XYZ file of C-alpha atoms in Angstrom:
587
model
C 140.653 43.488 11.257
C 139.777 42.612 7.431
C 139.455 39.558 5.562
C 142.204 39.378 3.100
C 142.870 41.960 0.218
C 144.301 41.955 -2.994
C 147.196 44.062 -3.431
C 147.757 47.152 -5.594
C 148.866 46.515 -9.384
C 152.405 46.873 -8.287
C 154.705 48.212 -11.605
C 156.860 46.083 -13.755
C 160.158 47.723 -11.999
C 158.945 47.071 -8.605
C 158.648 43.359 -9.823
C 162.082 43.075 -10.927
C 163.389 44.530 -7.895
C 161.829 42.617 -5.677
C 162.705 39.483 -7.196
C 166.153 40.840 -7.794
C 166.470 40.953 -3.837
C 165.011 37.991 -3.184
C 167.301 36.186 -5.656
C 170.221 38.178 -3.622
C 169.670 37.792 -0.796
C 172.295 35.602 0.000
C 174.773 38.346 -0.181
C 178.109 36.195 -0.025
C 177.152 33.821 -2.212
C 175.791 36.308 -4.112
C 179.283 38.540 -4.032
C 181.165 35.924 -4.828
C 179.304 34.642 -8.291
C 179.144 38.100 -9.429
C 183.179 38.740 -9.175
C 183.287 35.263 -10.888
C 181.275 36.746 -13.402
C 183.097 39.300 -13.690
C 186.298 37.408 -14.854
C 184.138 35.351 -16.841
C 182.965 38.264 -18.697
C 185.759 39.293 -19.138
C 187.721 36.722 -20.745
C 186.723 36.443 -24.126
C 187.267 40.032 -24.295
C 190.601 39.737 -23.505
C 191.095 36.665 -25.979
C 189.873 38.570 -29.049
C 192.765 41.166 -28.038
C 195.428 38.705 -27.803
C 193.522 36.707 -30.868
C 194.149 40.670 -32.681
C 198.130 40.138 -31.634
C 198.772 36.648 -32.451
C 197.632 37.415 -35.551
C 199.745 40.926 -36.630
C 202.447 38.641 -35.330
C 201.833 35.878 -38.217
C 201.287 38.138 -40.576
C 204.733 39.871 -39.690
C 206.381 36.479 -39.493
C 206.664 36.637 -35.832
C 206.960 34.987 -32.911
C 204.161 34.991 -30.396
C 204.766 32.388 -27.938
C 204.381 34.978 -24.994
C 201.313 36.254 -25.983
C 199.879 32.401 -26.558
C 201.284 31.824 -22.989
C 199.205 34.934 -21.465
C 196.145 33.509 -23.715
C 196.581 29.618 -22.311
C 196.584 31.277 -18.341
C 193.223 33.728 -19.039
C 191.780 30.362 -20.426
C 192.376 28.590 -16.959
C 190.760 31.342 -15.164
C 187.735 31.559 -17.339
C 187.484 28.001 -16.591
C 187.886 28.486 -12.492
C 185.440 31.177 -13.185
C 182.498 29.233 -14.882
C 183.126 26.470 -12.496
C 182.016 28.762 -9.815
C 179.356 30.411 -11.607
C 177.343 27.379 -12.749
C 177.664 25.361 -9.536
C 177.249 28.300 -6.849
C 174.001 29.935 -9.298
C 172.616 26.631 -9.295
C 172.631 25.908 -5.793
C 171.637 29.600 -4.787
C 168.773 29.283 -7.529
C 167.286 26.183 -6.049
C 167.769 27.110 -2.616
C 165.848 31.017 -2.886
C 163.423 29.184 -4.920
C 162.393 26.847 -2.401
C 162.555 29.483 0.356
C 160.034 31.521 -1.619
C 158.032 28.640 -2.195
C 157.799 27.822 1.738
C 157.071 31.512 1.812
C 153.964 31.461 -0.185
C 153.017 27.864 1.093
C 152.866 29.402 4.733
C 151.602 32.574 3.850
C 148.457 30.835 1.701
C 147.581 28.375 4.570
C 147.422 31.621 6.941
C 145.162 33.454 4.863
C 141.719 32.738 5.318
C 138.619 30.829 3.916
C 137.419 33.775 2.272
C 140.597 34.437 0.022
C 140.367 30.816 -1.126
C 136.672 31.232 -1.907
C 137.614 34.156 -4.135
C 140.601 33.140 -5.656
C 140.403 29.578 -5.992
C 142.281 26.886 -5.092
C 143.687 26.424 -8.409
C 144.705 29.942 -9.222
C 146.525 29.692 -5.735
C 148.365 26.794 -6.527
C 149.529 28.389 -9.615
C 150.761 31.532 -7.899
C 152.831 29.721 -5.840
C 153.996 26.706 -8.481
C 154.515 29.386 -11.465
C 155.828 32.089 -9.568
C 158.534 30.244 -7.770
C 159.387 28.425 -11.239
C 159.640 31.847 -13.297
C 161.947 33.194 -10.036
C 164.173 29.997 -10.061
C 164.699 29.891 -13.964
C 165.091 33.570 -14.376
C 167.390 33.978 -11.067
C 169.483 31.157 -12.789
C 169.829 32.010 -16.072
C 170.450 35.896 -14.961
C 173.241 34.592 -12.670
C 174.806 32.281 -14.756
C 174.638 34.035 -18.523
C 172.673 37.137 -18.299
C 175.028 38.857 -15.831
C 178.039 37.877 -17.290
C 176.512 38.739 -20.741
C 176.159 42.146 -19.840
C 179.369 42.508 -17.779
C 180.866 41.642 -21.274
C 179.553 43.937 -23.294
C 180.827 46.568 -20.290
C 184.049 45.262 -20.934
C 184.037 45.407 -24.702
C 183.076 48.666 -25.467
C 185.664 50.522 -23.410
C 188.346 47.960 -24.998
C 186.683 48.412 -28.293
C 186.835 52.266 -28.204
C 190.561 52.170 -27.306
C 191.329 49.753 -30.140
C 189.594 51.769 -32.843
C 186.775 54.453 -32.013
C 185.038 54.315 -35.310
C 184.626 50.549 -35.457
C 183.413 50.961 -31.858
C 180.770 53.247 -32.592
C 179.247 50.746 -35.304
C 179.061 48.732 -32.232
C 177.432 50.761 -29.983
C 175.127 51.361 -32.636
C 174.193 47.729 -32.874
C 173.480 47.793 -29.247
C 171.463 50.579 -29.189
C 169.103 49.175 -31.506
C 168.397 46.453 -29.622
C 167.947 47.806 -26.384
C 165.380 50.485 -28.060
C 163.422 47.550 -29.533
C 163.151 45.576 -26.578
C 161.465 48.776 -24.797
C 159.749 49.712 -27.075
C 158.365 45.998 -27.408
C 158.366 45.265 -23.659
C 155.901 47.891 -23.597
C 153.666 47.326 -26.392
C 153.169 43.978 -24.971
C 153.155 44.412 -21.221
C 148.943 45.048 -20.773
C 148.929 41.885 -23.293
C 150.999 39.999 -21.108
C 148.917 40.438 -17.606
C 145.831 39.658 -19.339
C 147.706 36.309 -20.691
C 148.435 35.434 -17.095
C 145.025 36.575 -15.914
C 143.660 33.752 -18.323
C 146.205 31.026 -16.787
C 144.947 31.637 -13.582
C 141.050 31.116 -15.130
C 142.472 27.989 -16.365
C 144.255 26.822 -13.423
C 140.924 27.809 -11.593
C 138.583 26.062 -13.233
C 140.916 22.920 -13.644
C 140.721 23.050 -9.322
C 137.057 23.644 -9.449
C 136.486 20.575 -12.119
C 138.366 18.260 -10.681
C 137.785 18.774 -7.083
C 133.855 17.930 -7.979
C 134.623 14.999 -10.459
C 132.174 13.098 -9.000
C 129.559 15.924 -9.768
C 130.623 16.254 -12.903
C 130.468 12.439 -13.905
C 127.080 12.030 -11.967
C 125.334 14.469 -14.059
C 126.987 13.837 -17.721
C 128.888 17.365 -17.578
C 131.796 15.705 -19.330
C 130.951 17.891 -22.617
C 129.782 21.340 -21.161
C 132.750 21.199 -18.827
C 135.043 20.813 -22.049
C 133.527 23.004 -23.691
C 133.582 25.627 -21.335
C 137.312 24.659 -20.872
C 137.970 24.995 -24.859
C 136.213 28.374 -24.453
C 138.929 29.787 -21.858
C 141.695 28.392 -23.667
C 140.724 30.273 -27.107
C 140.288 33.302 -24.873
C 143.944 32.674 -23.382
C 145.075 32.136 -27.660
C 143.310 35.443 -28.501
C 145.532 36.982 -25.821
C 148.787 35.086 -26.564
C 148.832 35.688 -30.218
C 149.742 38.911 -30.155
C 152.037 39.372 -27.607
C 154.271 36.530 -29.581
C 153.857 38.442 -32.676
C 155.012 41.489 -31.428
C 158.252 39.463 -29.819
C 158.579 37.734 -33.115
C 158.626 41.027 -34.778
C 161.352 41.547 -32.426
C 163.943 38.653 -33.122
C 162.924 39.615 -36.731
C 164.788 43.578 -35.997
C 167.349 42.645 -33.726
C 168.659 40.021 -36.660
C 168.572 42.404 -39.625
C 170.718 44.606 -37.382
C 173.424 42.285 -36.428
C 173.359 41.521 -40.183
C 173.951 44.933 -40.978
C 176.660 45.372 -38.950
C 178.426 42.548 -39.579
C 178.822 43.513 -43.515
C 179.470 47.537 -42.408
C 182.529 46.349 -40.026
C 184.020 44.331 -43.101
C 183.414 47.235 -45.496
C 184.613 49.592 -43.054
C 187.321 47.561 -41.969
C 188.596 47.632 -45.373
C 188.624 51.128 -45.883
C 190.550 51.625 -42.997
C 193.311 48.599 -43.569
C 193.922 51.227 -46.800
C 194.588 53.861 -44.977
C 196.685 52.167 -42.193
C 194.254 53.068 -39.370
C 194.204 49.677 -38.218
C 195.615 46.349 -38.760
C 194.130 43.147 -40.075
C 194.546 41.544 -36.598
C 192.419 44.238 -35.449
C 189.797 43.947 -37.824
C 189.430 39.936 -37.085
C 189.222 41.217 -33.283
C 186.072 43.432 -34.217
C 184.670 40.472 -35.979
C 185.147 38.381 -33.188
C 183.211 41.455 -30.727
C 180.569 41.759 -33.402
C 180.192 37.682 -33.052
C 180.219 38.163 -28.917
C 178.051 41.290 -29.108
C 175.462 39.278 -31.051
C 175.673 36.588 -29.153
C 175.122 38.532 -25.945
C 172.663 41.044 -27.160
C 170.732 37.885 -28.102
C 171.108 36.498 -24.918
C 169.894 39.319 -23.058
C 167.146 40.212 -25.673
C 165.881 36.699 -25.340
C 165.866 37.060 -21.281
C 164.127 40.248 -21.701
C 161.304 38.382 -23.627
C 161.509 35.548 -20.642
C 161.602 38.410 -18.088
C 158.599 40.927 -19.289
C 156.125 37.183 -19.788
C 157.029 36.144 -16.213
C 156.443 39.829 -15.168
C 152.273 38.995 -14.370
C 153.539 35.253 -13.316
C 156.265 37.059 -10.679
C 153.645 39.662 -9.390
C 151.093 36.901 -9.273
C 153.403 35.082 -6.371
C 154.257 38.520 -4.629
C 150.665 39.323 -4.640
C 150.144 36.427 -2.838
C 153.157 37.054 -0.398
C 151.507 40.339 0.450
C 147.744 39.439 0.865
C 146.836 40.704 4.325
C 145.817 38.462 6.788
C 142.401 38.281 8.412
C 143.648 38.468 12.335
C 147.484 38.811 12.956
C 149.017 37.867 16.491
C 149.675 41.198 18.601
C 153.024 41.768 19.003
C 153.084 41.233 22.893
C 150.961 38.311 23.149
C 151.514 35.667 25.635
C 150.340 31.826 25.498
C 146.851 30.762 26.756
C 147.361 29.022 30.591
C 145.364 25.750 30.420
C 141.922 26.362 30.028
C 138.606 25.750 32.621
C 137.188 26.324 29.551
C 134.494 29.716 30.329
C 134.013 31.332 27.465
C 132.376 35.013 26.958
C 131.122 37.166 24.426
C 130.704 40.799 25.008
C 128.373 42.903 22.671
C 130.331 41.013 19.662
C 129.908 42.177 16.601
C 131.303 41.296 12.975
C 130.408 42.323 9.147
C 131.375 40.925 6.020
C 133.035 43.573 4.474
C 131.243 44.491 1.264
C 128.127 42.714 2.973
C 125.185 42.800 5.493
C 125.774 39.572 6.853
C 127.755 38.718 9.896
C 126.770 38.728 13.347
C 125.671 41.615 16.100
C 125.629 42.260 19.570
C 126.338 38.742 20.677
C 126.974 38.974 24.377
C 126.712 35.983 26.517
C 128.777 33.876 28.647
C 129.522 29.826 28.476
C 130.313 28.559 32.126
C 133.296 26.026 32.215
C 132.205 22.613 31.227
C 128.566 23.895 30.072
C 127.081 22.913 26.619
C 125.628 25.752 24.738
C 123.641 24.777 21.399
C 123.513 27.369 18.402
C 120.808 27.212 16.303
C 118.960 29.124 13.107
C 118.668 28.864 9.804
C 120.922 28.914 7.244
C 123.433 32.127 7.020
C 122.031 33.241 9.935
C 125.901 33.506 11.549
C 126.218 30.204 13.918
C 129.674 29.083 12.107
C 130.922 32.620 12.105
C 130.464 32.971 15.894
C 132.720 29.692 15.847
C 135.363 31.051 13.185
C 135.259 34.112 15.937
C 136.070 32.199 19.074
C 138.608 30.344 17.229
C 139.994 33.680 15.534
C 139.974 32.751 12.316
C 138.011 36.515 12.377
C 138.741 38.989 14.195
C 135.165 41.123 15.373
C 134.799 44.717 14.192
C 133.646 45.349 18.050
C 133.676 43.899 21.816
C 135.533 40.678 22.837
C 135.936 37.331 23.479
C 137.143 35.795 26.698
C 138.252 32.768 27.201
C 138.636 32.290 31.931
C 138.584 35.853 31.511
C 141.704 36.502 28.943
C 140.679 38.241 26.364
C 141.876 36.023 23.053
C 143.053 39.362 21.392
C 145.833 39.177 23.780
C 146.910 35.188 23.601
C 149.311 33.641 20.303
C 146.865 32.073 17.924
C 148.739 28.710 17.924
C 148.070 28.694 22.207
C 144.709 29.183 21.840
C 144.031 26.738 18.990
C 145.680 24.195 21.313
C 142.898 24.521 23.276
C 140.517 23.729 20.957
C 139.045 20.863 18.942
C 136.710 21.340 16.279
C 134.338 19.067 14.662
C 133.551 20.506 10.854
C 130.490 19.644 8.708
C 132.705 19.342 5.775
C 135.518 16.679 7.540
C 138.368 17.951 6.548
C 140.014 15.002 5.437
C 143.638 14.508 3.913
C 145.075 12.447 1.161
C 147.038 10.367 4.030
C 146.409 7.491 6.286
C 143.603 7.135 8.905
C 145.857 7.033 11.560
C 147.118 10.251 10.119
C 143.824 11.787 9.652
C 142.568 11.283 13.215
C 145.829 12.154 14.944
C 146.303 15.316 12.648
C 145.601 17.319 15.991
C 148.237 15.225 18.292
C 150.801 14.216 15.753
C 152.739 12.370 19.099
C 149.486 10.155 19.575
C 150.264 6.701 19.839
C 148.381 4.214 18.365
C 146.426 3.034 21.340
C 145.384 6.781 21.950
C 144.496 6.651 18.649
C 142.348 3.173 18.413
C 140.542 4.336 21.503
C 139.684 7.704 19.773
C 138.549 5.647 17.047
C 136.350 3.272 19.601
C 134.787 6.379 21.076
C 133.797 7.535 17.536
C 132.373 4.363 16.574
C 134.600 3.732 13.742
C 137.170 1.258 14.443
C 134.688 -1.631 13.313
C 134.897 0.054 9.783
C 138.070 0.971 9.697
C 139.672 -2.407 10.693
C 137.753 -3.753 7.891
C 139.810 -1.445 5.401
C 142.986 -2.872 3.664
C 145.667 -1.563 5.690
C 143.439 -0.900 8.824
C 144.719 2.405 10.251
C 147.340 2.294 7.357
C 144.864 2.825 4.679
C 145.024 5.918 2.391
C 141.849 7.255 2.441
C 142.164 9.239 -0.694
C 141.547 12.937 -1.579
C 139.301 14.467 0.804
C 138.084 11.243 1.994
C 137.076 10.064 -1.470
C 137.607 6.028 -0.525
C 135.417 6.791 2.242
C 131.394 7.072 2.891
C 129.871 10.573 4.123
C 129.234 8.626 7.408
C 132.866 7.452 7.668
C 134.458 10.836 6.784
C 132.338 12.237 9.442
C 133.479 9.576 12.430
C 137.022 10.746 11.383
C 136.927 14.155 11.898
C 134.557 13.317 15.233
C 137.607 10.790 16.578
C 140.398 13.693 15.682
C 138.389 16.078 18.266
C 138.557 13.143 20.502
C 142.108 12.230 20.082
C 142.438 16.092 21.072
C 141.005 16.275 24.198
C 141.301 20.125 24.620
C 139.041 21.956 26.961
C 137.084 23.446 24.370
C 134.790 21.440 21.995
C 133.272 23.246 18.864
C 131.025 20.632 16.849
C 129.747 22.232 13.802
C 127.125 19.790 11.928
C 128.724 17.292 13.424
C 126.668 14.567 13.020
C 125.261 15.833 9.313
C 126.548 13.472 7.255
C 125.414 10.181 9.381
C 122.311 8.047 9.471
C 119.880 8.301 12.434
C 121.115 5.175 13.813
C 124.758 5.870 13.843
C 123.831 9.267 15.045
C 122.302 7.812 18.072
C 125.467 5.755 18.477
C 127.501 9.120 18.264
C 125.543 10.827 20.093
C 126.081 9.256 23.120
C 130.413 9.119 22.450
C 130.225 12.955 21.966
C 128.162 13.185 25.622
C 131.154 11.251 27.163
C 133.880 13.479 25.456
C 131.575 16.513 26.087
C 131.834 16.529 30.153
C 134.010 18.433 31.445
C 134.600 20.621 28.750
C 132.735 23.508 27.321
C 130.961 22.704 23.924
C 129.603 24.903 21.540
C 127.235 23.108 18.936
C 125.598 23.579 15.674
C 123.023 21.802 14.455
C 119.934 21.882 12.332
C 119.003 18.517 14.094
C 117.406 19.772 16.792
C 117.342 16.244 18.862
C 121.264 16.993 18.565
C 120.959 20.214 20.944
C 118.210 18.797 23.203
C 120.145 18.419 26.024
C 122.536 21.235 25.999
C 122.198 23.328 29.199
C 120.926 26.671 26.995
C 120.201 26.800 23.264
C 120.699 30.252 21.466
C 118.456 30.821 18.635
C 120.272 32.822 16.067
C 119.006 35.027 13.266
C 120.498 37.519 10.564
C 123.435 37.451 13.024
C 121.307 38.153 16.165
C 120.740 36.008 19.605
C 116.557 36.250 19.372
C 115.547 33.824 21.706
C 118.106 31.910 24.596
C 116.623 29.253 26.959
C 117.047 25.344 27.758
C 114.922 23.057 25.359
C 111.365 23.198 27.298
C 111.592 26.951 28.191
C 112.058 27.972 24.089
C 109.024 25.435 23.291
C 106.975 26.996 25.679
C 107.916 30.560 24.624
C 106.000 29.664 21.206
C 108.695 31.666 19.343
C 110.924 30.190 16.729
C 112.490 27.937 17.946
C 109.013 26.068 19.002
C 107.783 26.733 15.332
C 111.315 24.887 14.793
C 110.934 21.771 16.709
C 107.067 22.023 15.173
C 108.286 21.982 11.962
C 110.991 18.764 12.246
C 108.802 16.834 14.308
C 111.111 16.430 17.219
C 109.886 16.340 21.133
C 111.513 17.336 24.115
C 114.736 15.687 25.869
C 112.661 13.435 28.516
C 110.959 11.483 25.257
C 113.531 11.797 22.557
């Protein structure tokens, strides 16, 4: 397996299509809009043609009380038919919208770490936010006007030509010239365009980054820089804009002088023709009246073009997103993990960074149910990928993992998480309650389970002391809380778990040596009876685990209990040398 890609450039058509079908994919609702369209479109056709009649009739001192009768009924229809068409678009607008949104949502909380890291957070958000928006507002304005805008001008021309073929013609002429200039601007500007998007996404980016280190940022009086560096994106997104808009104003600028143009040839030509009795002054007010529509629609649609070729980047933007691979995927006959014991094996496991040297090699050992192993090594050296592999957040390049002999390859993701609690250096913390927070990994908890989670952790004193107790909002990432308080969060949520497997990652980083102590001995009560794997740079942390694995540039080097690595004089003894710590009996 790889870590996430980026798609292919995927063309402009392949965009439209694909949102075309999404948008669509409703296909009743979908029929039934489109044949209310349809009538729609067709109405004010038919009115100019009866408009043409009523008036020969006045002129010839007529009566045309059947005609205005046929005109009243075509009026109620077109009336049914809007109905239709702006409540059922609307409601199948919103509805794909949020469907693609859930889409993307799920899709960018499968993806891994890794596609985060390179993206950013805030470009993400974007994808998903902009790229739904430009698929709801162009779905609905292409199912309410832009549809039946075109299925008029389908209808005109053929009436049109029957009525008078030269008058027509001017017509057709007018339409040609604006579907020619939107090409021919669509693709002058359609390079210009991604790179516009490509600087929203900078922008979005580096909003994410700046905000989501705003304590940084104050702390060290980056206020200016910051803004400046902001201001510097944002002329770089100008210098990209201006010219795209130019060449679409140059646009509106064309298409304008045409329908001028044509207006004043129909009347001349009109009037030539009234001389020679080719057609009838009725007739001529109809052609006015399709010159007026045919404007009005060619606008239309010219406008949606513009609206269609700048959401173009936006649209593959969200779809690029929709397609990113995922690191590991769930085979397609895998069962649930049974309960655990909880023994856990590695055999000659090995996984690169693609692009990179890094990862880990040859790891091959086995965790007996209920046993503590300790990983340790400096930093990079591949202890939290060896977790991120046992949880399969990664898939390895080579061997497997076993967990009571299953090999996890074979097992649904979601069973094997189950199974699992996991205690993060970085918390993890949500913009929700602490109740929330701790029970985020039994959402059914009740509050008892939850308080004694909290005991365990040694945080209830603390948190009882908040406003709100287990009903206060902690904030952003924890931001209301101290580093030692976000940590006894995420150590009571893999409490409040109580899954066979225990993964504690710098567990105890963020807390003082006192409270570690404290800690310390809750995590030895939750550890017994379940198989632990723990990282630490604290070596007093990993004292008493029954082996300690000494990792470096991905590779198991040294493996032993506490007193066998210190008398081995390798590195882990130049380790413990180094921090000062002595062994279990006199820590």
């Amino acid at each position: 397996m790889v870590p996430a890609e980026r798609p292919a450039a995927r063309h402009p058509t392949a965009t439209l299509r694909r949102a075309l079908k999404l948008l669509l994919a409703e296909r009743r609702q979908a029929a039934l809009i489109v044949l209310s369209g349809l009538m729609l479109a067709a109405v004010p056709v038919i009115e100019q043609v009866l408009l043409a009649r009523v008036v020969d009739a006045l002129a010839a001192r007529t009566l045309a009380y059947g005609v205005i009768a046929v005109w009243a009924g075509v009026g109620l229809a077109g009336i049914l038919a809007g109905v239709i068409v702006a409540v059922m678009a609307d409601r199948l607008a919103h509805r794909r919208r949020l469907a693609a949104l859930a889409a993307a949502y799920e899709r960018a909380l499968a993806l891994p770490s890794g596609y985060h890291a390179e993206h950013g957070s805030g470009a993400v958000v974007r994808s998903i936010l902009a790229g739904t928006d430009a698929l709801f507002w162009n779905g609905l304005s292409l199912l309410r006007e832009q549809f039946v805008a075109l299925a008029g001008l389908m209808v005109m021309i053929p009436v049109a030509w029957h009525m008078n073929a030269m008058m027509a013609s001017l017509l057709v002429a007018l339409g040609a010239v604006y579907v020619l200039a939107n090409l021919f601007i669509a693709r002058r500007t359609h390079g210009g365009q991604a790179d516009v998007e490509r600087h929203h996404g900078e922008v979005y980016g580096r909003v994410g980054d700046v905000i989501g280190n705003v304590t940084v940022v104050q702390s060290y009086g980056r206020f200016g820089a910051e803004m400046q560096a902001m201001r510097a994106i944002m002329s770089r997104l100008l210098a990209a804009q201006y010219p795209v808009l130019t060449w679409w104003g140059l646009l509106t600028v064309l298409t304008r002088t045409a329908a001028t143009m044509t207006v004043v040839i129909l009347y001349a030509v009109g009037s030539v023709l009234v001389a020679r009795e080719q057609i009838t002054v009725g007739e001529i007010v109809a052609f006015v009246g399709f010159a007026g529509l045919l404007i009005g629609k060619l606008d239309s649609l010219s406008g949606f073009a513009v609206r269609m070729a700048q959401s173009i980047p936006t649209l593959a933007s969200l779809f690029d997103l929709l397609d990113a691979r995922e690191a590991v995927t769930e085979a397609s006959d895998a069962k649930p993990l049974p309960p655990a014991a909880g023994e856990v094996r590695f055999e000659q496991v090995s996984f690169r960074f693609p692009g990179s040297a890094q990862g880990v090699f040859d790891l091959d050992f086995n965790i007996p149910a209920g046993a503590t192993f300790a990983l340790v090594g400096a930093t990079g050296a591949g202890k939290s990928t060896t977790l991120s592999l046992l949880q399969r957040l990664r898939a390895p390049d080579h061997g497997r993992i076993l967990v009571d002999g299953i090999d996890i390859a074979t097992v649904t993701l979601a069973s094997l998480r189950e199974q699992i609690a996991v205690v993060f250096q970085d918390a993890g913390l949500f913009n929700r309650s602490i109740a929330e927070n701790i029970a985020i990994g039994r959402p059914d908890a009740s509050a008892e389970d939850i308080e004694r989670a909290a005991r365990l952790a040694e945080a209830h004193e603390f948190i009882i002391g908040k406003p709100g107790g287990y009903d206060f909002v902690i904030g952003e990432r924890g931001a209301s809380l101290s580093g030692g308080e976000r940590q006894r969060l995420a150590i009571a949520r893999a409490i409040l778990r109580d899954a066979p497997l225990l993964l504690l990652d710098e567990a105890t980083s963020a807390l003082d040596v006192q409270t570690e102590a404290r800690i310390r001995d809750a995590l030895e009560a939750v550890r017994r009876g379940r198989t632990t794997l723990v990282i630490a740079h604290r070596l007093s942390t990993v004292a008493d685990a029954d082996r300690i694995l000494v990792v470096e540039q991905g590779r198991v080097i040294e493996s032993g209990r506490f007193g066998e690595l210190v008398q081995l004089g390798g590195v882990f003894a130049k380790m413990v040398e180094q921090g000062g710590f002595t062994e279990p009996s006199a820590a």
